[in-house]
Coordinates of C-alpha atoms and ligand atoms in Angstrom, one line a residue:
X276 CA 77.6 110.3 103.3
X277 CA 76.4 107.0 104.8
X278 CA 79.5 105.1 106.1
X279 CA 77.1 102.1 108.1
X280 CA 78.3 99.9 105.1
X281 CA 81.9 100.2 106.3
X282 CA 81.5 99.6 109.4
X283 CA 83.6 96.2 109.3
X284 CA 86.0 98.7 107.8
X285 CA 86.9 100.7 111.0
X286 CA 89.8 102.1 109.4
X287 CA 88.9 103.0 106.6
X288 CA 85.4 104.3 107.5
X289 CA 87.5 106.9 110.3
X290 CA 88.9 108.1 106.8
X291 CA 85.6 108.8 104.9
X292 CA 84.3 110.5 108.3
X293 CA 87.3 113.0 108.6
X294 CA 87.0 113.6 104.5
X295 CA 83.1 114.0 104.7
X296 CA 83.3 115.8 107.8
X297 CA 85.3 118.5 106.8
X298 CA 83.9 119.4 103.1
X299 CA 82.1 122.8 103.1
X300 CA 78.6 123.1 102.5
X301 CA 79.4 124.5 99.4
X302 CA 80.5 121.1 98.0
X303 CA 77.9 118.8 100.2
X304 CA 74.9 120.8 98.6
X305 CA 76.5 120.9 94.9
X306 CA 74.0 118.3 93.0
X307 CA 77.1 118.0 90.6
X308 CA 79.3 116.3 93.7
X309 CA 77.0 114.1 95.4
X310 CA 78.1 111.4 92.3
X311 CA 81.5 111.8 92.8
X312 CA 81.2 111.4 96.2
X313 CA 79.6 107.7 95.6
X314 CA 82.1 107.2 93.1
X315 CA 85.4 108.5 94.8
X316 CA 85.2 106.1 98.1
X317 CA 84.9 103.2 95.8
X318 CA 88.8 101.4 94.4
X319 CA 88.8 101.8 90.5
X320 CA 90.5 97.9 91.2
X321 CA 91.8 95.8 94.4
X322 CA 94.0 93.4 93.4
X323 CA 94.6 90.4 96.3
X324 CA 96.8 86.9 96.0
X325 CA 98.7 84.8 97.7
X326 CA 102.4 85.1 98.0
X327 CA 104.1 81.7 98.9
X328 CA 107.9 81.9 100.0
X329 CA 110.4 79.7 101.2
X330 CA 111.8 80.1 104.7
X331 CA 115.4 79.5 106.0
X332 CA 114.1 75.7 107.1
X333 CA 112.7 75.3 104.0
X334 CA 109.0 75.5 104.6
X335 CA 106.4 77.3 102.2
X336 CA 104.8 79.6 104.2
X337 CA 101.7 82.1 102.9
X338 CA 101.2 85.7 103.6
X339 CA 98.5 87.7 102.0
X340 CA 99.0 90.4 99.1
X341 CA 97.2 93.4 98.1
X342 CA 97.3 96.0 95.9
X343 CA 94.0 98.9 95.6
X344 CA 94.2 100.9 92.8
X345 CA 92.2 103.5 94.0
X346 CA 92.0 106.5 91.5
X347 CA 94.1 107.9 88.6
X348 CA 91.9 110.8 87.7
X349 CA 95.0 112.9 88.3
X350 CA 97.6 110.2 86.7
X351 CA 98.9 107.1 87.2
X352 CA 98.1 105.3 89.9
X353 CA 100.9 106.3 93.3
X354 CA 101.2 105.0 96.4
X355 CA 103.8 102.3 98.9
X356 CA 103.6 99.0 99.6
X357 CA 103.4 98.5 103.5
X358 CA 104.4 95.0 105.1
X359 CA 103.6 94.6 108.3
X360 CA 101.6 91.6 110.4
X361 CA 98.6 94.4 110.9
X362 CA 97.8 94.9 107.1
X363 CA 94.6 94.2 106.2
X364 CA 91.7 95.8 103.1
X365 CA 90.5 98.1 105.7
X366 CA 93.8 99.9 106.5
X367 CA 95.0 99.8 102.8
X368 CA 91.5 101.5 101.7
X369 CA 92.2 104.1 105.0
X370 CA 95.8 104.2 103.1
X371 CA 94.7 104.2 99.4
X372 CA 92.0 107.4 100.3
X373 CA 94.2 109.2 102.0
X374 CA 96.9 109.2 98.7
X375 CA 94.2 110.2 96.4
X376 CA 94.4 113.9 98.1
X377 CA 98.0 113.8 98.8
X378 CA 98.9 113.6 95.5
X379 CA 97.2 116.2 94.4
X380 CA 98.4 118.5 96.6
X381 CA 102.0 117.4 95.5
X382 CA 100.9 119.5 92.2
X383 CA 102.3 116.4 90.3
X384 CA 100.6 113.9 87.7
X385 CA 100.0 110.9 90.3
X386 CA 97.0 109.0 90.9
X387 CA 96.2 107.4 94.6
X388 CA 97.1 103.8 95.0
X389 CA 98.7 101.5 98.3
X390 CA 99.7 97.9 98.6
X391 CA 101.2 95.3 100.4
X392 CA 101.0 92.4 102.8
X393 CA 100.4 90.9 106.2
X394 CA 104.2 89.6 106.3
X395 CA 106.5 91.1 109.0
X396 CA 110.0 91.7 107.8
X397 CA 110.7 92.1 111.5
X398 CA 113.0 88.9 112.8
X399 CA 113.9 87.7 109.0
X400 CA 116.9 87.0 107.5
X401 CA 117.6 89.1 104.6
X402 CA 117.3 85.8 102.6
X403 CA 114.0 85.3 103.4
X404 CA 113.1 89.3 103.1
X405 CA 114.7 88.3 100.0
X406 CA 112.5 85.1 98.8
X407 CA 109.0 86.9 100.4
X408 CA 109.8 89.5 98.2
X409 CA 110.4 88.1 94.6
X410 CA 107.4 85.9 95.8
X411 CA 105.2 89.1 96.1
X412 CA 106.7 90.4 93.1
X413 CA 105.6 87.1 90.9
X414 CA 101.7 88.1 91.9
X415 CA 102.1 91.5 91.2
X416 CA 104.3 92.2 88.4
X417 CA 101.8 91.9 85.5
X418 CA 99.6 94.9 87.1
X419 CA 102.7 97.5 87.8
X420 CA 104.5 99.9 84.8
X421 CA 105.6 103.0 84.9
X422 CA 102.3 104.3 82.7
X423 CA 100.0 102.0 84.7
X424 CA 100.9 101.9 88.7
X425 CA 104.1 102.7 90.4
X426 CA 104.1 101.8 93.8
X427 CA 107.0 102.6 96.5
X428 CA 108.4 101.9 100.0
X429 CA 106.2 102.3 103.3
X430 CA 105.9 100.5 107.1
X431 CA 108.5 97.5 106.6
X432 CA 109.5 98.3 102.9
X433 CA 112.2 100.9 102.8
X434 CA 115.8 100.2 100.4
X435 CA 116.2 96.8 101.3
X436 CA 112.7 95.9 100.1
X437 CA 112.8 98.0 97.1
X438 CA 116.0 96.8 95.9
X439 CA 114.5 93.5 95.9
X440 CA 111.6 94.3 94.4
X441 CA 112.9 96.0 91.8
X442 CA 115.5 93.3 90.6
X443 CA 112.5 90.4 90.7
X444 CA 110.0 92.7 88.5
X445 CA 113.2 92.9 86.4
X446 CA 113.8 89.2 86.1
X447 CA 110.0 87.8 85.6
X448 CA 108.8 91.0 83.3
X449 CA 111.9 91.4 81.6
X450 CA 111.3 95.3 81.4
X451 CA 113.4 98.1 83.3
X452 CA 111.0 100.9 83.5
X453 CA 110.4 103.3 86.3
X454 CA 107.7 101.0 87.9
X455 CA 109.1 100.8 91.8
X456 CA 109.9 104.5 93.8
X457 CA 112.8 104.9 96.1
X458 CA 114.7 102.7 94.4
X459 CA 118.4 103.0 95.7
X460 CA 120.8 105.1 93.8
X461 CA 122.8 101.9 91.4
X462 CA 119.1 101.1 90.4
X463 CA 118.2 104.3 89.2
X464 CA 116.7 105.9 92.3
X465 CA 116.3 109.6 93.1
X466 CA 118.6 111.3 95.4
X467 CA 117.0 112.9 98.8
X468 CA 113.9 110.0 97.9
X469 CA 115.5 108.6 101.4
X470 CA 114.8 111.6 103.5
X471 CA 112.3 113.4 101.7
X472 CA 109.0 112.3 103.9
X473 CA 110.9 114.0 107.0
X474 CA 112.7 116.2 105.4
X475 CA 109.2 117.2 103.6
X476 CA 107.0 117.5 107.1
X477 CA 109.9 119.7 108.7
X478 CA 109.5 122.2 105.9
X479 CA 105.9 122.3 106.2
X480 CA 106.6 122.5 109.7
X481 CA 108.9 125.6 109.6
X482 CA 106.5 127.7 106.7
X483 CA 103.5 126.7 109.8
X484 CA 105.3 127.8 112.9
X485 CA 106.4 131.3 111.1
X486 CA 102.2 131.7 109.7
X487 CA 100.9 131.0 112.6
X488 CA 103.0 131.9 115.6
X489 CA 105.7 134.0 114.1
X490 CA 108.2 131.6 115.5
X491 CA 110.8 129.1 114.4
X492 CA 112.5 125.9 115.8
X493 CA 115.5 127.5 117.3
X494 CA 115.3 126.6 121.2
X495 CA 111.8 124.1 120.8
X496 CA 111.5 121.1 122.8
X497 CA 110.3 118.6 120.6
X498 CA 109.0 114.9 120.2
X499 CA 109.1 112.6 117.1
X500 CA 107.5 109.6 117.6
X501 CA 108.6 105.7 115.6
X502 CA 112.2 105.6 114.6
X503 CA 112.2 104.5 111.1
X504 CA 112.5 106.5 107.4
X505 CA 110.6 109.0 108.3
X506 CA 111.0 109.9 112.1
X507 CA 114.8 110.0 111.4
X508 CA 115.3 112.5 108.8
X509 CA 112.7 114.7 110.6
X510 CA 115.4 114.5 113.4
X511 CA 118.0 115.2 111.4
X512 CA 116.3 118.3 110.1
X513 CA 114.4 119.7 112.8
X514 CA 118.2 119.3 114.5
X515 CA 119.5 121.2 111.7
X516 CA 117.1 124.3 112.1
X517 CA 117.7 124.6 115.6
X518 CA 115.4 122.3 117.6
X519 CA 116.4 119.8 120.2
X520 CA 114.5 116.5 119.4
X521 CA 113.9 114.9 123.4
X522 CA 112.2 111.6 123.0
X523 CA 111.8 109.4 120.2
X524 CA 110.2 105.7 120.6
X525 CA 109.5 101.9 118.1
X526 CA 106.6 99.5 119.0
X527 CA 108.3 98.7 122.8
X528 CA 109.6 101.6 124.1
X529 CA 110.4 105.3 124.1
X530 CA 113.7 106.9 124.9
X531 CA 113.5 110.4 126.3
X532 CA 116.9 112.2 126.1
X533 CA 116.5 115.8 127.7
X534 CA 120.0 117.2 125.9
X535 CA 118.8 115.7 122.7
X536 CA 119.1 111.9 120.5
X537 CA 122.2 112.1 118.2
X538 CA 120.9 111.7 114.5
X539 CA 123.9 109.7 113.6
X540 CA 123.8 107.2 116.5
X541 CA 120.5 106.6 116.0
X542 CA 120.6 106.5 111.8
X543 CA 123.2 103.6 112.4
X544 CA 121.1 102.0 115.2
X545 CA 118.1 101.2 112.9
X546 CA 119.2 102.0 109.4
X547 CA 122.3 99.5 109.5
X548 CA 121.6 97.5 113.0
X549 CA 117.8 97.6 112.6
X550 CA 118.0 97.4 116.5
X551 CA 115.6 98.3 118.9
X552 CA 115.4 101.6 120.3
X553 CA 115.9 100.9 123.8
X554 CA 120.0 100.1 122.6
X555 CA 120.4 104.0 122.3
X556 CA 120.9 104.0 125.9
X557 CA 124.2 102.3 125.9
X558 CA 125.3 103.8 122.6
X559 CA 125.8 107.5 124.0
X560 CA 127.7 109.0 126.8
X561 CA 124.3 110.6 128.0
X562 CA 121.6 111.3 129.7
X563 CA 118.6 108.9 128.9
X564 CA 115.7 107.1 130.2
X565 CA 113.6 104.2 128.7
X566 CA 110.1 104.7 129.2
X567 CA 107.2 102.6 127.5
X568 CA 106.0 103.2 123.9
X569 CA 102.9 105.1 124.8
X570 CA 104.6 107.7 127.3
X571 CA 106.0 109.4 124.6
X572 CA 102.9 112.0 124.7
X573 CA 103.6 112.7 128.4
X574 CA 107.1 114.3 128.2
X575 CA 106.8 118.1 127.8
X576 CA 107.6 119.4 124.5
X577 CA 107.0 122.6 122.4
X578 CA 106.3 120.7 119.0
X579 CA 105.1 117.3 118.3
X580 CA 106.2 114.6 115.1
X581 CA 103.6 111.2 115.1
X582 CA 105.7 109.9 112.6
X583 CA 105.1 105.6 113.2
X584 CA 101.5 104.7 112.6
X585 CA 97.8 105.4 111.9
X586 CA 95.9 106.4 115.2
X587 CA 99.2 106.2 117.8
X588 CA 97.7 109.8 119.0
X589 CA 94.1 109.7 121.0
X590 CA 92.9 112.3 122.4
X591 CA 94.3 111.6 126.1
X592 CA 97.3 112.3 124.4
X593 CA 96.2 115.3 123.0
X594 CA 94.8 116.3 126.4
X595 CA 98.5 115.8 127.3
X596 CA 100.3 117.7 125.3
X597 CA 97.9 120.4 125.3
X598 CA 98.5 120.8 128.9
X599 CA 102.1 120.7 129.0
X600 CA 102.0 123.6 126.5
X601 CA 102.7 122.2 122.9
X602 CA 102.0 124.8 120.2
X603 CA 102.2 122.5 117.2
X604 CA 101.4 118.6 115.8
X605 CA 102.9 117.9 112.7
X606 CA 102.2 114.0 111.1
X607 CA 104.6 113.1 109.2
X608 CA 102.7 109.3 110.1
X609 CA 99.9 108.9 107.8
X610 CA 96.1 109.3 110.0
X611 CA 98.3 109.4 113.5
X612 CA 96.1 111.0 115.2
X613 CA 92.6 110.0 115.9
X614 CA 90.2 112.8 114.2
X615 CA 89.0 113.7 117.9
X616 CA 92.6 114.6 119.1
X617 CA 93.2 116.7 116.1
X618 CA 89.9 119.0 116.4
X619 CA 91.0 119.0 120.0
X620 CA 94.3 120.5 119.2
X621 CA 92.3 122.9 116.6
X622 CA 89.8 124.4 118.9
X623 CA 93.1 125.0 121.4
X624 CA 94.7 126.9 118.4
X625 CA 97.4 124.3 118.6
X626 CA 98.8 124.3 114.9
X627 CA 98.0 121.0 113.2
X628 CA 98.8 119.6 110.2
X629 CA 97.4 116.2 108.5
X630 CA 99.6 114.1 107.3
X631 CA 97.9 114.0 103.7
X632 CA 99.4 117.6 103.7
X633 CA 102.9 117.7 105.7
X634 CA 103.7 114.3 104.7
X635 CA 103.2 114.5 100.7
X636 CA 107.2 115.1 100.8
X637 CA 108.0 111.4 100.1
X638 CA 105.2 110.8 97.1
X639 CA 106.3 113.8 95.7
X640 CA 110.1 113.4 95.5
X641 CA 108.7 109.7 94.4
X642 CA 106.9 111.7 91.4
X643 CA 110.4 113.8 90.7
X644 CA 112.1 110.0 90.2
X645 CA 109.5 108.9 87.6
X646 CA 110.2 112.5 85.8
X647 CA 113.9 112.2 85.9
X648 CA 113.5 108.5 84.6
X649 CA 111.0 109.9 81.5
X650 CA 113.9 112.7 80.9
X651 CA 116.5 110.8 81.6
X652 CA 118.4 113.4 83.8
X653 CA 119.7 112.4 87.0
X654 CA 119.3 115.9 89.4
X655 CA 122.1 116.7 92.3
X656 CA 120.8 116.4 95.6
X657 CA 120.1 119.8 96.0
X658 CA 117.9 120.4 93.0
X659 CA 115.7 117.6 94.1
X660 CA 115.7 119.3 97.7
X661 CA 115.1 122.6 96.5
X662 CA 112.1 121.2 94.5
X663 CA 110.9 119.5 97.6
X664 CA 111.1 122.5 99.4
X665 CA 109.2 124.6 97.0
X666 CA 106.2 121.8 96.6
X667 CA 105.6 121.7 100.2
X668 CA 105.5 125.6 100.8
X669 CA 103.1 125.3 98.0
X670 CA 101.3 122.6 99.7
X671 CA 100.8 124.4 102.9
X672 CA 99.9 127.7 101.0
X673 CA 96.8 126.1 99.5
X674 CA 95.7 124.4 102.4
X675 CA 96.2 127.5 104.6
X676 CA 94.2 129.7 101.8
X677 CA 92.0 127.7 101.5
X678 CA 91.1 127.6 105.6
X679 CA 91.0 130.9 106.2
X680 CA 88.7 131.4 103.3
X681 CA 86.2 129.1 104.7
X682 CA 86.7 131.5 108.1
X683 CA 88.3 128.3 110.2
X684 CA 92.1 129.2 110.0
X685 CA 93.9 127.0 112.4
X686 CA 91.7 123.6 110.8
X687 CA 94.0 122.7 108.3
X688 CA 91.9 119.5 108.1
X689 CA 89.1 121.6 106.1
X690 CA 92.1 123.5 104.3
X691 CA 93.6 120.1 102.7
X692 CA 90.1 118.4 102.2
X693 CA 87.9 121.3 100.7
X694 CA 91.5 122.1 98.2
X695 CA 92.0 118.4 97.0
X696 CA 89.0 117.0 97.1
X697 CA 87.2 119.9 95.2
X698 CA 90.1 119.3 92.8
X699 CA 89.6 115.9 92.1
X700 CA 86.3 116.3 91.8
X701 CA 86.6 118.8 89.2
X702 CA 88.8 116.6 87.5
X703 CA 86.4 113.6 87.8
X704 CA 83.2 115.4 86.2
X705 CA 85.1 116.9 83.5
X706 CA 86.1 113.2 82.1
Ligands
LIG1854 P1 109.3 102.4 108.9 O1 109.0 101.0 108.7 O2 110.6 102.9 108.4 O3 109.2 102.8 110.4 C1 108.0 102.6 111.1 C2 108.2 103.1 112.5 O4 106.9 103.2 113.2 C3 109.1 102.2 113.3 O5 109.7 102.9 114.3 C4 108.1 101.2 113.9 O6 108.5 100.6 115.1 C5 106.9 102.2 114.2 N1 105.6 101.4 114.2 C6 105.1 100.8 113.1 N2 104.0 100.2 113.4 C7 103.7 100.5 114.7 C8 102.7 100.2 115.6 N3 101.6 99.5 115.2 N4 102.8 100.7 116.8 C9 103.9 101.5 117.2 N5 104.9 101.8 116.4 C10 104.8 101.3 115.2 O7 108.1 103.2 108.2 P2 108.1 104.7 107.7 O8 109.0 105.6 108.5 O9 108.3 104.7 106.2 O10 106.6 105.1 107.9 C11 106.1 105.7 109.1 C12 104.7 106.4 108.8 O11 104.9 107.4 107.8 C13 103.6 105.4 108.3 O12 102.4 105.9 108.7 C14 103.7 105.6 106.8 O13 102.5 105.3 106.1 C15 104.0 107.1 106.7 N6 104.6 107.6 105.5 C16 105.8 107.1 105.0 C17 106.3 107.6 103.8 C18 107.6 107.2 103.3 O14 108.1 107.8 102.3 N7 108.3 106.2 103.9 C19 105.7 108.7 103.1 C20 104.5 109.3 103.7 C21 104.0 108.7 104.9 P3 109.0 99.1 115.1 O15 110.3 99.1 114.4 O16 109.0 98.6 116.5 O17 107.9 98.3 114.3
LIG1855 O1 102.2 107.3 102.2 C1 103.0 107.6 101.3 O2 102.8 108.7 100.7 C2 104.1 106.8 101.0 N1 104.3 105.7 101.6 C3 105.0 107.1 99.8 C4 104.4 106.7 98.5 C5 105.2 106.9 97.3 O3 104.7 106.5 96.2 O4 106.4 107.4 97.3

C-alpha cells in the first residue's frame, strides 16, 4: 500500500499504516485483495457545506460541515458526527476508516460512515448550540434516512446535540424515521445508548484481563483519561467491578485522586454543569491534586482507559506506564494511542486493545436503536445491556482467535484487522 498520496492527510494516512501494517501475508499476497484494498481506502461519497448560524449578537457566522460516507458493504452507512474546532477531512477519513471495521465486528448490519464540523460547542449558549445545529441539519438532511445513513453523537455532540438534531431533521424533512442514534429517551432513543461506549470497553476489558492474566479489576489502580460520555460510564463501571479509578483529566488539566473520583460528583460536574475538571477539587471532601493534562500517563496505575481523543498516548507515555507496571491499555477513545506506543505495549506483553474493538459498544447499542425502531419494541435497560455485553465478549473472542491463530497473541491489532478487514473484503468481492 502506497500511502505518499496522503501524506497531507497525516491522520488519516497513520490509519491506512496501522490497517496495512497489520494484515497477514495471507491477505497482502491474495491477487483477489489487492483491488479491494485500492477500493476500501477510497469514501464511496464526502459530502462538505457550509453551515451559517446566527449568534447571540446576531451575527452570521460560518463553520464548515462534513459528512464521508465511507462504505456500506456491510449496511447502511453508521457512524457520529464530531464538532469540535480540530475537525478537518483528514481526521474524519482517520474516523470514517476506522468505523468500517468496527462495525463489523459489532456483528450488526451497519456500514462505516463519520461527520461533522469545525464548530466548538465549548463556550455557547445552548441557543446558539441550538441555531448551529438546525443550521447543520438544513445541509445535511436530504443525504440522512434510516435506509440511507444514520449518523450519531461523538467529541461535542452527545444529548444535547442530538436532540437538536433530531427535531430540525424533523421540521425541514418532515419525516420521523430512525435517521439520528442516541437520541434521548422522549425522542425514541435506546436505553443504555448513554453509557454503552464505556460501559462496552469495560466489558471487553474484564473478558481481556481474565484471558490473559487470569485476573479481574477487584483491587486495580486505574486511569481513565477525558471526562466526557465515554470516560464517565467506564468509571462508573470499572467502579462497579471493583477498581478504584485514580486520575481522570479534560483538555486543561488532570485530577489525580488516590482514594478514588466519585462517579456521581463527577457525572453532575460535566453532564449537567459542563464544568471543567479542575472544580472536582472543591466538590469532595478529599484527597486530590490538579496536575496538567498530559501527566495523566505518569501516575502509577495497574490499568489504563485513553478515552478523550485520537493520538493523546505517544510512546513516552507508554514508556511510562510500562515502567510503573501497567498490565493493560484499553481505548475506549478512538486511535488514542499512536501505533508506536501500542506495539510498545505489545512486545512488553502489556494487554492492549484498539479502540475499533473495545470501543464498538456505543455503534452497536446505536445498531440495537435502529432495530427496536424497525420492530417497534422498546427493550428494558437490561436487555439492551445484556445484548451489549454478549456483542463485545463476541467481539473480543474473534479478535483474540484470530491473533493467536496468526501465532502473535497479545497483538490484538492483527486480531481486529486480519477478522474485519478479511470480512469486508469478502463481502466486497462477492457484490
Ligand atoms: P465528549 O465530547 O463527551 O468528551 C470528550 C472528552 O475528551 C472531554 O473530556 C474532552 O475534554 C476530551 N478531549 C477532546 N478533545 C481533546 C483534545 N484535543 N485534547 C485533550 N482532550 C480532549 O466525547 P466522547 O466521550 O463521546 O468521545 C471520546 C472519544 O471516544 C472520542 O475519541 C470518540 O471518537 C470516541 N468514541 C465515542 C463514542 C460515543 O458513543 N460517544 C463511541 C466510540 C468512540 P474538553 O472538555 O476539555 O474538551
Ligand atoms: O466512534 C463511534 O463509534 C461513535 N462515535 C458512535 C457512532 C454511532 O453511530 O453510534
Amino acid at each position: 500500500m502506497d500511502y505518499e498520496k496522503y501524506n497531507d492527510q497525516p491522520e488519516f494516512k497513520a490509519a491506512l499504516h496501522e490497517m496495512f501494517t497489520s494484515l497477514d501475508d495471507s491477505i497482502l499476497n491474495d491477487p483477489k485483495y489487492a483491488a479491494v484494498i485500492e477500493r476500501i481506502v477510497e469514501p464511496d461519497k464526502i459530502i462538505t457545506f457550509d453551515v451559517k448560524w446566527k449568534d447571540d449578537q446576531g451575527n452570521i457566522r460560518v463553520n464548515k460541515g462534513y459528512r464521508i460516507r465511507f462504505n456500506n458493504v456491510n449496511g447502511v452507512y453508521k457512524g457520529g458526527l464530531r464538532f469540535h474546532p480540530s475537525v478537518n477531512l483528514s481526521i474524519l477519513k482517520l474516523l470514517g476508516f476506522e468505523q468500517i471495521f468496527k462495525n463489523y465486528l459489532t456483528g450488526l448490519p451497519m456500514g462505516g460512515a463519520k461527520g461533522g464540523s469545525d464548530f466548538d460547542p465549548k463556550g455557547k449558549s445552548d441557543n446558539e448550540v441550538k441555531n448551529f445545529c438546525y443550521a447543520f441539519m438544513k445541509e445535511l438532511y436530504p443525504y440522512i434516512g434510516v435506509n440511507i445513513d444514520v449518523p450519531a453523537g461523538d467529541i461535542g455532540v452527545g444529548g444535547r446535540e442530538i436532540r437538536y438534531l433530531y427535531e430540525a431533521y424533523k421540521e425541514y424533512s418532515g419525516k420521523s424515521d430512525c435517521s439520528l442514534t442516541g437520541k434521548p429517551l422522549d425522542l425514541g432513543g435506546s436505553l443504555c445508548r448513554t453509557e454503552a461506549t464505556g460501559y462496552g470497553v469495560t466489558y471487553f476489558a474484564r473478558g481481556a484481563l481474565k484471558t490473559y492474566k487470569d485476573t479481574n479489576f477487584k483491587g486495580k489502580k486505574v486511569i481513565v483519561s477525558g471526562s466526557g460520555n465515554v470516560a464517565l460510564y467506564c468509571l462508573k463501571k470499572v467502579t462497579e467491578y471493583g477498581g478504584t479509578v485514580i486520575a481522570m483529566n479534560d483538555s486543561n488539566n488532570t485530577i489525580y485522586a488516590p482514594n478514588g473520583i466519585d462517579f456521581e460528583t463527577m457525572r453532575a460536574l460535566k453532564e449537567d454543569r459542563r464544568g471543567r475538571i479542575k472544580e472536582y477539587k472543591d466538590l469532595v471532601n478529599d484527597e486530590v491534586t490538579v496536575l496538567d493534562r498530559k501527566d495523566i500517563w505518569s501516575i502509577k496505575c495497574d490499568l489504563a482507559f485513553p478515552c478523550a481523543t485520537q493520538f493523546e498516548l505517544d510512546i513516552e507515555d507508554a514508556k511510562k506506564l510500562i515502567a510503573n507496571g501497567c498490565i493493560g491499555v484499553f481505548e475506549g477513545a478512538n486511535m488514542p494511542c499512536t501505533l508506536d506506543a501500542a506495539n510498545l505495549f505489545i512486545k512488553n506483553k502489556v494487554i492492549y486493545s484498539p479502540g475499533k474493538a473495545s470501543n464498538a459498544g456505543g455503534v452497536a447499542v446505536s445498531g440495537l436503536e435502529i432495530e427496536q425502531y424497525l420492530k417497534n419494541e422498546k427493550w428494558p435497560f437490561e436487555e439492551v445491556d445484556l445484548k451489549l455485553k454478549h456483542i463485545m465478549k463476541t467481539i473480543f473472542k474473534n479478535c483474540y482467535d484470530t491473533a493467536k491463530e496468526l501465532g502473535d497473541e497479545y497483538n490484538l491489532i492483527k486480531g481486529a484487522n486480519n477478522f474485519a478487514f478479511k470480512g469486508i473484503a469478502d463481502k466486497m468481492l462477492s457484490l
